[in-house]
mmCIF file with all atom_site columns, C-alpha atoms in Angstrom:
data_model
loop_
_atom_site.group_PDB
_atom_site.id
_atom_site.type_symbol
_atom_site.label_atom_id
_atom_site.label_alt_id
_atom_site.label_comp_id
_atom_site.label_asym_id
_atom_site.label_entity_id
_atom_site.label_seq_id
_atom_site.pdbx_PDB_ins_code
_atom_site.Cartn_x
_atom_site.Cartn_y
_atom_site.Cartn_z
_atom_site.occupancy
_atom_site.B_iso_or_equiv
_atom_site.pdbx_formal_charge
_atom_site.auth_seq_id
_atom_site.auth_comp_id
_atom_site.auth_asym_id
_atom_site.auth_atom_id
_atom_site.pdbx_PDB_model_num
ATOM 1   C CA . UNK A 1 1   ? -34.852 -22.174 -38.386 1.00 0.00 ? 1   UNK A CA 1
ATOM 2   C CA . UNK A 1 2   ? -31.363 -21.249 -39.552 1.00 0.00 ? 2   UNK A CA 1
ATOM 3   C CA . UNK A 1 3   ? -29.226 -19.173 -37.171 1.00 0.00 ? 3   UNK A CA 1
ATOM 4   C CA . UNK A 1 4   ? -29.887 -15.484 -37.743 1.00 0.00 ? 4   UNK A CA 1
ATOM 5   C CA . UNK A 1 5   ? -27.185 -12.861 -37.298 1.00 0.00 ? 5   UNK A CA 1
ATOM 6   C CA . UNK A 1 6   ? -28.912 -9.975  -35.575 1.00 0.00 ? 6   UNK A CA 1
ATOM 7   C CA . UNK A 1 7   ? -27.503 -6.455  -35.739 1.00 0.00 ? 7   UNK A CA 1
ATOM 8   C CA . UNK A 1 8   ? -28.487 -3.270  -33.954 1.00 0.00 ? 8   UNK A CA 1
ATOM 9   C CA . UNK A 1 9   ? -28.810 -0.556  -36.600 1.00 0.00 ? 9   UNK A CA 1
ATOM 10  C CA . UNK A 1 10  ? -28.247 2.912   -35.148 1.00 0.00 ? 10  UNK A CA 1
ATOM 11  C CA . UNK A 1 11  ? -29.586 5.817   -37.212 1.00 0.00 ? 11  UNK A CA 1
ATOM 12  C CA . UNK A 1 12  ? -28.430 9.058   -35.577 1.00 0.00 ? 12  UNK A CA 1
ATOM 13  C CA . UNK A 1 13  ? -27.199 12.326  -37.130 1.00 0.00 ? 13  UNK A CA 1
ATOM 14  C CA . UNK A 1 14  ? -25.175 13.421  -34.068 1.00 0.00 ? 14  UNK A CA 1
ATOM 15  C CA . UNK A 1 15  ? -21.709 11.906  -34.481 1.00 0.00 ? 15  UNK A CA 1
ATOM 16  C CA . UNK A 1 16  ? -20.867 11.978  -30.760 1.00 0.00 ? 16  UNK A CA 1
ATOM 17  C CA . UNK A 1 17  ? -24.111 10.200  -29.841 1.00 0.00 ? 17  UNK A CA 1
ATOM 18  C CA . UNK A 1 18  ? -23.633 7.725   -32.696 1.00 0.00 ? 18  UNK A CA 1
ATOM 19  C CA . UNK A 1 19  ? -20.097 6.861   -31.561 1.00 0.00 ? 19  UNK A CA 1
ATOM 20  C CA . UNK A 1 20  ? -21.224 6.572   -27.936 1.00 0.00 ? 20  UNK A CA 1
ATOM 21  C CA . UNK A 1 21  ? -24.033 4.152   -28.871 1.00 0.00 ? 21  UNK A CA 1
ATOM 22  C CA . UNK A 1 22  ? -21.677 2.096   -31.012 1.00 0.00 ? 22  UNK A CA 1
ATOM 23  C CA . UNK A 1 23  ? -19.217 1.788   -28.115 1.00 0.00 ? 23  UNK A CA 1
ATOM 24  C CA . UNK A 1 24  ? -22.005 0.891   -25.656 1.00 0.00 ? 24  UNK A CA 1
ATOM 25  C CA . UNK A 1 25  ? -23.446 -1.841  -27.895 1.00 0.00 ? 25  UNK A CA 1
ATOM 26  C CA . UNK A 1 26  ? -20.054 -3.331  -28.765 1.00 0.00 ? 26  UNK A CA 1
ATOM 27  C CA . UNK A 1 27  ? -19.117 -3.430  -25.080 1.00 0.00 ? 27  UNK A CA 1
ATOM 28  C CA . UNK A 1 28  ? -22.379 -5.322  -24.503 1.00 0.00 ? 28  UNK A CA 1
ATOM 29  C CA . UNK A 1 29  ? -21.362 -7.851  -27.158 1.00 0.00 ? 29  UNK A CA 1
ATOM 30  C CA . UNK A 1 30  ? -23.894 -6.797  -29.793 1.00 0.00 ? 30  UNK A CA 1
ATOM 31  C CA . UNK A 1 31  ? -23.092 -6.432  -33.487 1.00 0.00 ? 31  UNK A CA 1
ATOM 32  C CA . UNK A 1 32  ? -23.826 -2.832  -34.442 1.00 0.00 ? 32  UNK A CA 1
ATOM 33  C CA . UNK A 1 33  ? -23.896 -0.765  -37.627 1.00 0.00 ? 33  UNK A CA 1
ATOM 34  C CA . UNK A 1 34  ? -24.304 3.004   -37.588 1.00 0.00 ? 34  UNK A CA 1
ATOM 35  C CA . UNK A 1 35  ? -25.769 5.452   -40.095 1.00 0.00 ? 35  UNK A CA 1
ATOM 36  C CA . UNK A 1 36  ? -25.549 9.251   -40.091 1.00 0.00 ? 36  UNK A CA 1
ATOM 37  C CA . UNK A 1 37  ? -28.923 9.714   -41.797 1.00 0.00 ? 37  UNK A CA 1
ATOM 38  C CA . UNK A 1 38  ? -32.221 8.022   -42.574 1.00 0.00 ? 38  UNK A CA 1
ATOM 39  C CA . UNK A 1 39  ? -31.370 8.256   -46.281 1.00 0.00 ? 39  UNK A CA 1
ATOM 40  C CA . UNK A 1 40  ? -28.095 6.366   -45.740 1.00 0.00 ? 40  UNK A CA 1
ATOM 41  C CA . UNK A 1 41  ? -29.913 3.581   -43.903 1.00 0.00 ? 41  UNK A CA 1
ATOM 42  C CA . UNK A 1 42  ? -32.647 3.353   -46.526 1.00 0.00 ? 42  UNK A CA 1
ATOM 43  C CA . UNK A 1 43  ? -30.008 3.064   -49.252 1.00 0.00 ? 43  UNK A CA 1
ATOM 44  C CA . UNK A 1 44  ? -28.430 0.125   -47.379 1.00 0.00 ? 44  UNK A CA 1
ATOM 45  C CA . UNK A 1 45  ? -31.735 -1.487  -46.340 1.00 0.00 ? 45  UNK A CA 1
ATOM 46  C CA . UNK A 1 46  ? -32.486 -5.078  -47.289 1.00 0.00 ? 46  UNK A CA 1
ATOM 47  C CA . UNK A 1 47  ? -35.321 -7.360  -46.184 1.00 0.00 ? 47  UNK A CA 1
ATOM 48  C CA . UNK A 1 48  ? -32.554 -9.804  -45.165 1.00 0.00 ? 48  UNK A CA 1
ATOM 49  C CA . UNK A 1 49  ? -31.581 -7.476  -42.309 1.00 0.00 ? 49  UNK A CA 1
ATOM 50  C CA . UNK A 1 50  ? -32.326 -8.910  -38.859 1.00 0.00 ? 50  UNK A CA 1
ATOM 51  C CA . UNK A 1 51  ? -32.142 -7.249  -35.454 1.00 0.00 ? 51  UNK A CA 1
ATOM 52  C CA . UNK A 1 52  ? -33.615 -3.862  -34.567 1.00 0.00 ? 52  UNK A CA 1
ATOM 53  C CA . UNK A 1 53  ? -33.266 -0.156  -35.325 1.00 0.00 ? 53  UNK A CA 1
ATOM 54  C CA . UNK A 1 54  ? -32.403 2.528   -32.779 1.00 0.00 ? 54  UNK A CA 1
ATOM 55  C CA . UNK A 1 55  ? -33.719 5.587   -34.572 1.00 0.00 ? 55  UNK A CA 1
ATOM 56  C CA . UNK A 1 56  ? -33.471 9.287   -33.702 1.00 0.00 ? 56  UNK A CA 1
ATOM 57  C CA . UNK A 1 57  ? -36.918 10.790  -34.241 1.00 0.00 ? 57  UNK A CA 1
ATOM 58  C CA . UNK A 1 58  ? -35.612 14.255  -35.244 1.00 0.00 ? 58  UNK A CA 1
ATOM 59  C CA . UNK A 1 59  ? -32.944 14.473  -37.954 1.00 0.00 ? 59  UNK A CA 1
ATOM 60  C CA . UNK A 1 60  ? -32.169 16.870  -40.812 1.00 0.00 ? 60  UNK A CA 1
ATOM 61  C CA . UNK A 1 61  ? -33.611 15.842  -44.164 1.00 0.00 ? 61  UNK A CA 1
ATOM 62  C CA . UNK A 1 62  ? -35.622 12.646  -43.771 1.00 0.00 ? 62  UNK A CA 1
ATOM 63  C CA . UNK A 1 63  ? -36.624 12.342  -40.116 1.00 0.00 ? 63  UNK A CA 1
ATOM 64  C CA . UNK A 1 64  ? -37.231 9.168   -38.130 1.00 0.00 ? 64  UNK A CA 1
ATOM 65  C CA . UNK A 1 65  ? -40.995 9.181   -38.672 1.00 0.00 ? 65  UNK A CA 1
ATOM 66  C CA . UNK A 1 66  ? -40.513 9.450   -42.444 1.00 0.00 ? 66  UNK A CA 1
ATOM 67  C CA . UNK A 1 67  ? -38.051 6.557   -42.422 1.00 0.00 ? 67  UNK A CA 1
ATOM 68  C CA . UNK A 1 68  ? -40.525 4.451   -40.419 1.00 0.00 ? 68  UNK A CA 1
ATOM 69  C CA . UNK A 1 69  ? -43.209 5.175   -43.022 1.00 0.00 ? 69  UNK A CA 1
ATOM 70  C CA . UNK A 1 70  ? -40.919 4.130   -45.885 1.00 0.00 ? 70  UNK A CA 1
ATOM 71  C CA . UNK A 1 71  ? -39.923 0.933   -44.059 1.00 0.00 ? 71  UNK A CA 1
ATOM 72  C CA . UNK A 1 72  ? -43.612 0.124   -43.457 1.00 0.00 ? 72  UNK A CA 1
ATOM 73  C CA . UNK A 1 73  ? -44.195 0.525   -47.205 1.00 0.00 ? 73  UNK A CA 1
ATOM 74  C CA . UNK A 1 74  ? -41.432 -2.052  -47.742 1.00 0.00 ? 74  UNK A CA 1
ATOM 75  C CA . UNK A 1 75  ? -43.147 -4.396  -45.224 1.00 0.00 ? 75  UNK A CA 1
ATOM 76  C CA . UNK A 1 76  ? -40.088 -4.319  -42.955 1.00 0.00 ? 76  UNK A CA 1
ATOM 77  C CA . UNK A 1 77  ? -40.466 -6.323  -39.747 1.00 0.00 ? 77  UNK A CA 1
ATOM 78  C CA . UNK A 1 78  ? -37.397 -4.790  -38.055 1.00 0.00 ? 78  UNK A CA 1
ATOM 79  C CA . UNK A 1 79  ? -38.510 -3.517  -34.623 1.00 0.00 ? 79  UNK A CA 1
ATOM 80  C CA . UNK A 1 80  ? -37.870 0.220   -34.165 1.00 0.00 ? 80  UNK A CA 1
ATOM 81  C CA . UNK A 1 81  ? -36.920 1.959   -30.918 1.00 0.00 ? 81  UNK A CA 1
ATOM 82  C CA . UNK A 1 82  ? -37.246 5.725   -31.256 1.00 0.00 ? 82  UNK A CA 1
ATOM 83  C CA . UNK A 1 83  ? -34.879 8.035   -29.386 1.00 0.00 ? 83  UNK A CA 1
ATOM 84  C CA . UNK A 1 84  ? -36.719 11.249  -28.577 1.00 0.00 ? 84  UNK A CA 1
ATOM 85  C CA . UNK A 1 85  ? -35.875 14.626  -27.112 1.00 0.00 ? 85  UNK A CA 1
ATOM 86  C CA . UNK A 1 86  ? -37.863 16.638  -24.606 1.00 0.00 ? 86  UNK A CA 1
ATOM 87  C CA . UNK A 1 87  ? -41.255 17.545  -26.080 1.00 0.00 ? 87  UNK A CA 1
ATOM 88  C CA . UNK A 1 88  ? -41.218 14.765  -28.683 1.00 0.00 ? 88  UNK A CA 1
ATOM 89  C CA . UNK A 1 89  ? -43.494 12.423  -26.713 1.00 0.00 ? 89  UNK A CA 1
ATOM 90  C CA . UNK A 1 90  ? -46.589 13.107  -28.896 1.00 0.00 ? 90  UNK A CA 1
ATOM 91  C CA . UNK A 1 91  ? -44.503 12.214  -31.975 1.00 0.00 ? 91  UNK A CA 1
ATOM 92  C CA . UNK A 1 92  ? -43.305 9.052   -30.241 1.00 0.00 ? 92  UNK A CA 1
ATOM 93  C CA . UNK A 1 93  ? -46.899 8.072   -29.432 1.00 0.00 ? 93  UNK A CA 1
ATOM 94  C CA . UNK A 1 94  ? -47.776 8.483   -33.135 1.00 0.00 ? 94  UNK A CA 1
ATOM 95  C CA . UNK A 1 95  ? -44.736 6.349   -34.027 1.00 0.00 ? 95  UNK A CA 1
ATOM 96  C CA . UNK A 1 96  ? -45.927 3.607   -31.659 1.00 0.00 ? 96  UNK A CA 1
ATOM 97  C CA . UNK A 1 97  ? -49.321 3.656   -33.377 1.00 0.00 ? 97  UNK A CA 1
ATOM 98  C CA . UNK A 1 98  ? -47.485 3.106   -36.676 1.00 0.00 ? 98  UNK A CA 1
ATOM 99  C CA . UNK A 1 99  ? -45.743 0.026   -35.275 1.00 0.00 ? 99  UNK A CA 1
ATOM 100 C CA . UNK A 1 100 ? -42.655 1.177   -33.366 1.00 0.00 ? 100 UNK A CA 1
ATOM 101 C CA . UNK A 1 101 ? -41.987 -1.181  -30.459 1.00 0.00 ? 101 UNK A CA 1
ATOM 102 C CA . UNK A 1 102 ? -40.749 1.403   -27.973 1.00 0.00 ? 102 UNK A CA 1
ATOM 103 C CA . UNK A 1 103 ? -39.228 4.820   -27.422 1.00 0.00 ? 103 UNK A CA 1
ATOM 104 C CA . UNK A 1 104 ? -36.743 6.266   -24.971 1.00 0.00 ? 104 UNK A CA 1
ATOM 105 C CA . UNK A 1 105 ? -36.364 9.902   -24.019 1.00 0.00 ? 105 UNK A CA 1
ATOM 106 C CA . UNK A 1 106 ? -33.034 11.748  -23.808 1.00 0.00 ? 106 UNK A CA 1
ATOM 107 C CA . UNK A 1 107 ? -31.210 11.817  -21.515 1.00 0.00 ? 107 UNK A CA 1
ATOM 108 C CA . UNK A 1 108 ? -31.579 8.094   -20.871 1.00 0.00 ? 108 UNK A CA 1
ATOM 109 C CA . UNK A 1 109 ? -29.854 5.519   -18.727 1.00 0.00 ? 109 UNK A CA 1
ATOM 110 C CA . UNK A 1 110 ? -27.707 3.164   -20.793 1.00 0.00 ? 110 UNK A CA 1
ATOM 111 C CA . UNK A 1 111 ? -29.123 0.159   -18.910 1.00 0.00 ? 111 UNK A CA 1
ATOM 112 C CA . UNK A 1 112 ? -32.666 1.204   -19.817 1.00 0.00 ? 112 UNK A CA 1
ATOM 113 C CA . UNK A 1 113 ? -31.772 1.456   -23.505 1.00 0.00 ? 113 UNK A CA 1
ATOM 114 C CA . UNK A 1 114 ? -30.018 -1.933  -23.456 1.00 0.00 ? 114 UNK A CA 1
ATOM 115 C CA . UNK A 1 115 ? -33.118 -3.512  -21.865 1.00 0.00 ? 115 UNK A CA 1
ATOM 116 C CA . UNK A 1 116 ? -35.329 -2.091  -24.628 1.00 0.00 ? 116 UNK A CA 1
ATOM 117 C CA . UNK A 1 117 ? -32.896 -3.323  -27.278 1.00 0.00 ? 117 UNK A CA 1
ATOM 118 C CA . UNK A 1 118 ? -32.892 -6.830  -25.749 1.00 0.00 ? 118 UNK A CA 1
ATOM 119 C CA . UNK A 1 119 ? -36.702 -6.884  -25.867 1.00 0.00 ? 119 UNK A CA 1
ATOM 120 C CA . UNK A 1 120 ? -36.706 -5.657  -29.486 1.00 0.00 ? 120 UNK A CA 1
ATOM 121 C CA . UNK A 1 121 ? -34.169 -8.321  -30.543 1.00 0.00 ? 121 UNK A CA 1
ATOM 122 C CA . UNK A 1 122 ? -36.293 -11.028 -28.908 1.00 0.00 ? 122 UNK A CA 1
ATOM 123 C CA . UNK A 1 123 ? -39.383 -9.738  -30.732 1.00 0.00 ? 123 UNK A CA 1
ATOM 124 C CA . UNK A 1 124 ? -37.462 -9.800  -34.020 1.00 0.00 ? 124 UNK A CA 1
ATOM 125 C CA . UNK A 1 125 ? -36.403 -13.425 -33.450 1.00 0.00 ? 125 UNK A CA 1
ATOM 126 C CA . UNK A 1 126 ? -39.939 -14.475 -32.502 1.00 0.00 ? 126 UNK A CA 1
ATOM 127 C CA . UNK A 1 127 ? -41.366 -12.764 -35.598 1.00 0.00 ? 127 UNK A CA 1
ATOM 128 C CA . UNK A 1 128 ? -38.839 -14.426 -37.891 1.00 0.00 ? 128 UNK A CA 1
ATOM 129 C CA . UNK A 1 129 ? -39.476 -17.843 -36.346 1.00 0.00 ? 129 UNK A CA 1
ATOM 130 C CA . UNK A 1 130 ? -43.223 -17.394 -36.894 1.00 0.00 ? 130 UNK A CA 1
ATOM 131 C CA . UNK A 1 131 ? -42.618 -16.219 -40.470 1.00 0.00 ? 131 UNK A CA 1
ATOM 132 C CA . UNK A 1 132 ? -40.381 -19.237 -41.172 1.00 0.00 ? 132 UNK A CA 1
ATOM 133 C CA . UNK A 1 133 ? -43.112 -21.553 -39.879 1.00 0.00 ? 133 UNK A CA 1
ATOM 134 C CA . UNK A 1 134 ? -45.701 -19.833 -42.067 1.00 0.00 ? 134 UNK A CA 1
ATOM 135 C CA . UNK A 1 135 ? -43.473 -20.068 -45.146 1.00 0.00 ? 135 UNK A CA 1
ATOM 136 C CA . UNK A 1 136 ? -43.142 -23.823 -44.496 1.00 0.00 ? 136 UNK A CA 1
ATOM 137 C CA . UNK A 1 137 ? -46.944 -24.185 -44.313 1.00 0.00 ? 137 UNK A CA 1
ATOM 138 C CA . UNK A 1 138 ? -47.271 -22.285 -47.615 1.00 0.00 ? 138 UNK A CA 1
ATOM 139 C CA . UNK A 1 139 ? -44.636 -24.583 -49.162 1.00 0.00 ? 139 UNK A CA 1
ATOM 140 C CA . UNK A 1 140 ? -46.693 -27.619 -48.072 1.00 0.00 ? 140 UNK A CA 1
ATOM 141 C CA . UNK A 1 141 ? -49.920 -26.123 -49.457 1.00 0.00 ? 141 UNK A CA 1
ATOM 142 C CA . UNK A 1 142 ? -48.174 -25.501 -52.790 1.00 0.00 ? 142 UNK A CA 1
ATOM 143 C CA . UNK A 1 143 ? -47.144 -29.192 -52.910 1.00 0.00 ? 143 UNK A CA 1
ATOM 144 C CA . UNK A 1 144 ? -50.812 -30.231 -53.115 1.00 0.00 ? 144 UNK A CA 1
ATOM 145 C CA . UNK A 1 145 ? -52.326 -31.116 -56.484 1.00 0.00 ? 145 UNK A CA 1
ATOM 146 C CA . UNK A 1 146 ? -55.325 -28.975 -57.612 1.00 0.00 ? 146 UNK A CA 1
ATOM 147 C CA . UNK A 1 147 ? -57.677 -31.838 -56.627 1.00 0.00 ? 147 UNK A CA 1
ATOM 148 C CA . UNK A 1 148 ? -56.028 -32.241 -53.199 1.00 0.00 ? 148 UNK A CA 1
ATOM 149 C CA . UNK A 1 149 ? -56.294 -28.487 -52.666 1.00 0.00 ? 149 UNK A CA 1
ATOM 150 C CA . UNK A 1 150 ? -59.988 -28.635 -53.520 1.00 0.00 ? 150 UNK A CA 1
ATOM 151 C CA . UNK A 1 151 ? -60.523 -31.507 -51.098 1.00 0.00 ? 151 UNK A CA 1
ATOM 152 C CA . UNK A 1 152 ? -58.586 -29.669 -48.368 1.00 0.00 ? 152 UNK A CA 1
ATOM 153 C CA . UNK A 1 153 ? -60.732 -26.529 -48.777 1.00 0.00 ? 153 UNK A CA 1
ATOM 154 C CA . UNK A 1 154 ? -63.863 -28.653 -48.360 1.00 0.00 ? 154 UNK A CA 1
ATOM 155 C CA . UNK A 1 155 ? -62.378 -30.481 -45.356 1.00 0.00 ? 155 UNK A CA 1
ATOM 156 C CA . UNK A 1 156 ? -61.635 -27.125 -43.700 1.00 0.00 ? 156 UNK A CA 1
ATOM 157 C CA . UNK A 1 157 ? -65.204 -26.006 -44.454 1.00 0.00 ? 157 UNK A CA 1
ATOM 158 C CA . UNK A 1 158 ? -66.377 -29.018 -42.440 1.00 0.00 ? 158 UNK A CA 1
ATOM 159 C CA . UNK A 1 159 ? -67.800 -31.108 -45.280 1.00 0.00 ? 159 UNK A CA 1
ATOM 160 C CA . UNK A 1 160 ? -68.051 -34.860 -44.671 1.00 0.00 ? 160 UNK A CA 1
ATOM 161 C CA . UNK A 1 161 ? -66.425 -37.294 -47.129 1.00 0.00 ? 161 UNK A CA 1
ATOM 162 C CA . UNK A 1 162 ? -69.857 -38.343 -48.391 1.00 0.00 ? 162 UNK A CA 1
ATOM 163 C CA . UNK A 1 163 ? -70.855 -34.743 -49.185 1.00 0.00 ? 163 UNK A CA 1
ATOM 164 C CA . UNK A 1 164 ? -67.516 -34.046 -50.907 1.00 0.00 ? 164 UNK A CA 1
ATOM 165 C CA . UNK A 1 165 ? -67.926 -37.202 -53.001 1.00 0.00 ? 165 UNK A CA 1
ATOM 166 C CA . UNK A 1 166 ? -71.431 -36.232 -54.130 1.00 0.00 ? 166 UNK A CA 1
ATOM 167 C CA . UNK A 1 167 ? -70.538 -32.617 -54.957 1.00 0.00 ? 167 UNK A CA 1
ATOM 168 C CA . UNK A 1 168 ? -67.362 -33.530 -56.863 1.00 0.00 ? 168 UNK A CA 1
ATOM 169 C CA . UNK A 1 169 ? -69.007 -36.575 -58.436 1.00 0.00 ? 169 UNK A CA 1
ATOM 170 C CA . UNK A 1 170 ? -66.276 -38.975 -57.305 1.00 0.00 ? 170 UNK A CA 1
ATOM 171 C CA . UNK A 1 171 ? -66.381 -42.044 -55.089 1.00 0.00 ? 171 UNK A CA 1
ATOM 172 C CA . UNK A 1 172 ? -66.155 -41.756 -51.341 1.00 0.00 ? 172 UNK A CA 1
ATOM 173 C CA . UNK A 1 173 ? -63.090 -44.017 -51.440 1.00 0.00 ? 173 UNK A CA 1
ATOM 174 C CA . UNK A 1 174 ? -61.354 -41.545 -53.792 1.00 0.00 ? 174 UNK A CA 1
ATOM 175 C CA . UNK A 1 175 ? -62.143 -38.730 -51.364 1.00 0.00 ? 175 UNK A CA 1
ATOM 176 C CA . UNK A 1 176 ? -60.610 -40.787 -48.525 1.00 0.00 ? 176 UNK A CA 1
ATOM 177 C CA . UNK A 1 177 ? -57.418 -41.347 -50.552 1.00 0.00 ? 177 UNK A CA 1
ATOM 178 C CA . UNK A 1 178 ? -57.107 -37.629 -51.365 1.00 0.00 ? 178 UNK A CA 1
ATOM 179 C CA . UNK A 1 179 ? -57.860 -36.735 -47.761 1.00 0.00 ? 179 UNK A CA 1
ATOM 180 C CA . UNK A 1 180 ? -55.090 -39.062 -46.563 1.00 0.00 ? 180 UNK A CA 1
ATOM 181 C CA . UNK A 1 181 ? -52.621 -37.514 -49.019 1.00 0.00 ? 181 UNK A CA 1
ATOM 182 C CA . UNK A 1 182 ? -53.568 -33.995 -47.886 1.00 0.00 ? 182 UNK A CA 1
ATOM 183 C CA . UNK A 1 183 ? -52.919 -34.869 -44.241 1.00 0.00 ? 183 UNK A CA 1
ATOM 184 C CA . UNK A 1 184 ? -49.619 -36.550 -45.128 1.00 0.00 ? 184 UNK A CA 1
ATOM 185 C CA . UNK A 1 185 ? -48.348 -33.637 -47.248 1.00 0.00 ? 185 UNK A CA 1
ATOM 186 C CA . UNK A 1 186 ? -49.438 -31.074 -44.660 1.00 0.00 ? 186 UNK A CA 1
ATOM 187 C CA . UNK A 1 187 ? -47.680 -33.046 -41.924 1.00 0.00 ? 187 UNK A CA 1
ATOM 188 C CA . UNK A 1 188 ? -50.617 -33.477 -39.550 1.00 0.00 ? 188 UNK A CA 1
ATOM 189 C CA . UNK A 1 189 ? -53.018 -36.174 -38.345 1.00 0.00 ? 189 UNK A CA 1
ATOM 190 C CA . UNK A 1 190 ? -55.575 -33.751 -36.933 1.00 0.00 ? 190 UNK A CA 1
ATOM 191 C CA . UNK A 1 191 ? -58.218 -31.862 -38.891 1.00 0.00 ? 191 UNK A CA 1
ATOM 192 C CA . UNK A 1 192 ? -58.305 -29.184 -36.169 1.00 0.00 ? 192 UNK A CA 1
ATOM 193 C CA . UNK A 1 193 ? -54.536 -28.697 -36.572 1.00 0.00 ? 193 UNK A CA 1
ATOM 194 C CA . UNK A 1 194 ? -54.898 -28.530 -40.362 1.00 0.00 ? 194 UNK A CA 1
ATOM 195 C CA . UNK A 1 195 ? -57.541 -25.793 -39.987 1.00 0.00 ? 195 UNK A CA 1
ATOM 196 C CA . UNK A 1 196 ? -55.261 -23.797 -37.637 1.00 0.00 ? 196 UNK A CA 1
ATOM 197 C CA . UNK A 1 197 ? -52.305 -24.160 -40.032 1.00 0.00 ? 197 UNK A CA 1
ATOM 198 C CA . UNK A 1 198 ? -54.228 -22.941 -43.071 1.00 0.00 ? 198 UNK A CA 1
ATOM 199 C CA . UNK A 1 199 ? -55.891 -20.069 -41.186 1.00 0.00 ? 199 UNK A CA 1
ATOM 200 C CA . UNK A 1 200 ? -52.485 -18.927 -39.855 1.00 0.00 ? 200 UNK A CA 1
ATOM 201 C CA . UNK A 1 201 ? -51.268 -18.234 -43.410 1.00 0.00 ? 201 UNK A CA 1
ATOM 202 C CA . UNK A 1 202 ? -54.536 -16.976 -44.889 1.00 0.00 ? 202 UNK A CA 1
ATOM 203 C CA . UNK A 1 203 ? -53.358 -13.347 -44.782 1.00 0.00 ? 203 UNK A CA 1
ATOM 204 C CA . UNK A 1 204 ? -50.116 -14.236 -46.594 1.00 0.00 ? 204 UNK A CA 1
ATOM 205 C CA . UNK A 1 205 ? -51.929 -16.298 -49.245 1.00 0.00 ? 205 UNK A CA 1
ATOM 206 C CA . UNK A 1 206 ? -54.559 -13.582 -49.789 1.00 0.00 ? 206 UNK A CA 1
ATOM 207 C CA . UNK A 1 207 ? -51.817 -10.975 -50.238 1.00 0.00 ? 207 UNK A CA 1
ATOM 208 C CA . UNK A 1 208 ? -50.252 -12.926 -53.100 1.00 0.00 ? 208 UNK A CA 1
#
């Protein structure tokens, strides 16, 4: 996987808090970018962004929950840490149900926030690594010819070479050749591994 430049995106309407968070993160050696509103972040958003979002749950205009919803609609995988005030815990629980990774209540200890950010950045890296691996599997599947794809589907379904040959009205030797090419192109020697690979990307293939 290529090196990913992770950034902590701070979305906070209070300028003093925003500046304080920027200073804290820079002093901890983390690249940071701040936004004064959810709308400003959404305008700048790209699916190429990597890192995590530190997001105030209550803001004028579009609030943090609304921004989370819009990011979910865009299939964003950026982990979100919500910053909440007193009495916002029920909102934060709802946000967690919608996929936020964590929340922290004001006033908070800086060390506690940094720990949550570290965990969110690790989750982001892990997710991107997994996604890269899945994209590679999809690339390999796409390299198969229609006949090889058909053979692979039957292999995964547990059909023996003899059965495949009869049903496709080809020789067993031809099935063996196609089977060998499938394994070579998919980069595996194990049928069990092939099954796991294809099942791991089934949701992505079905969504296309």
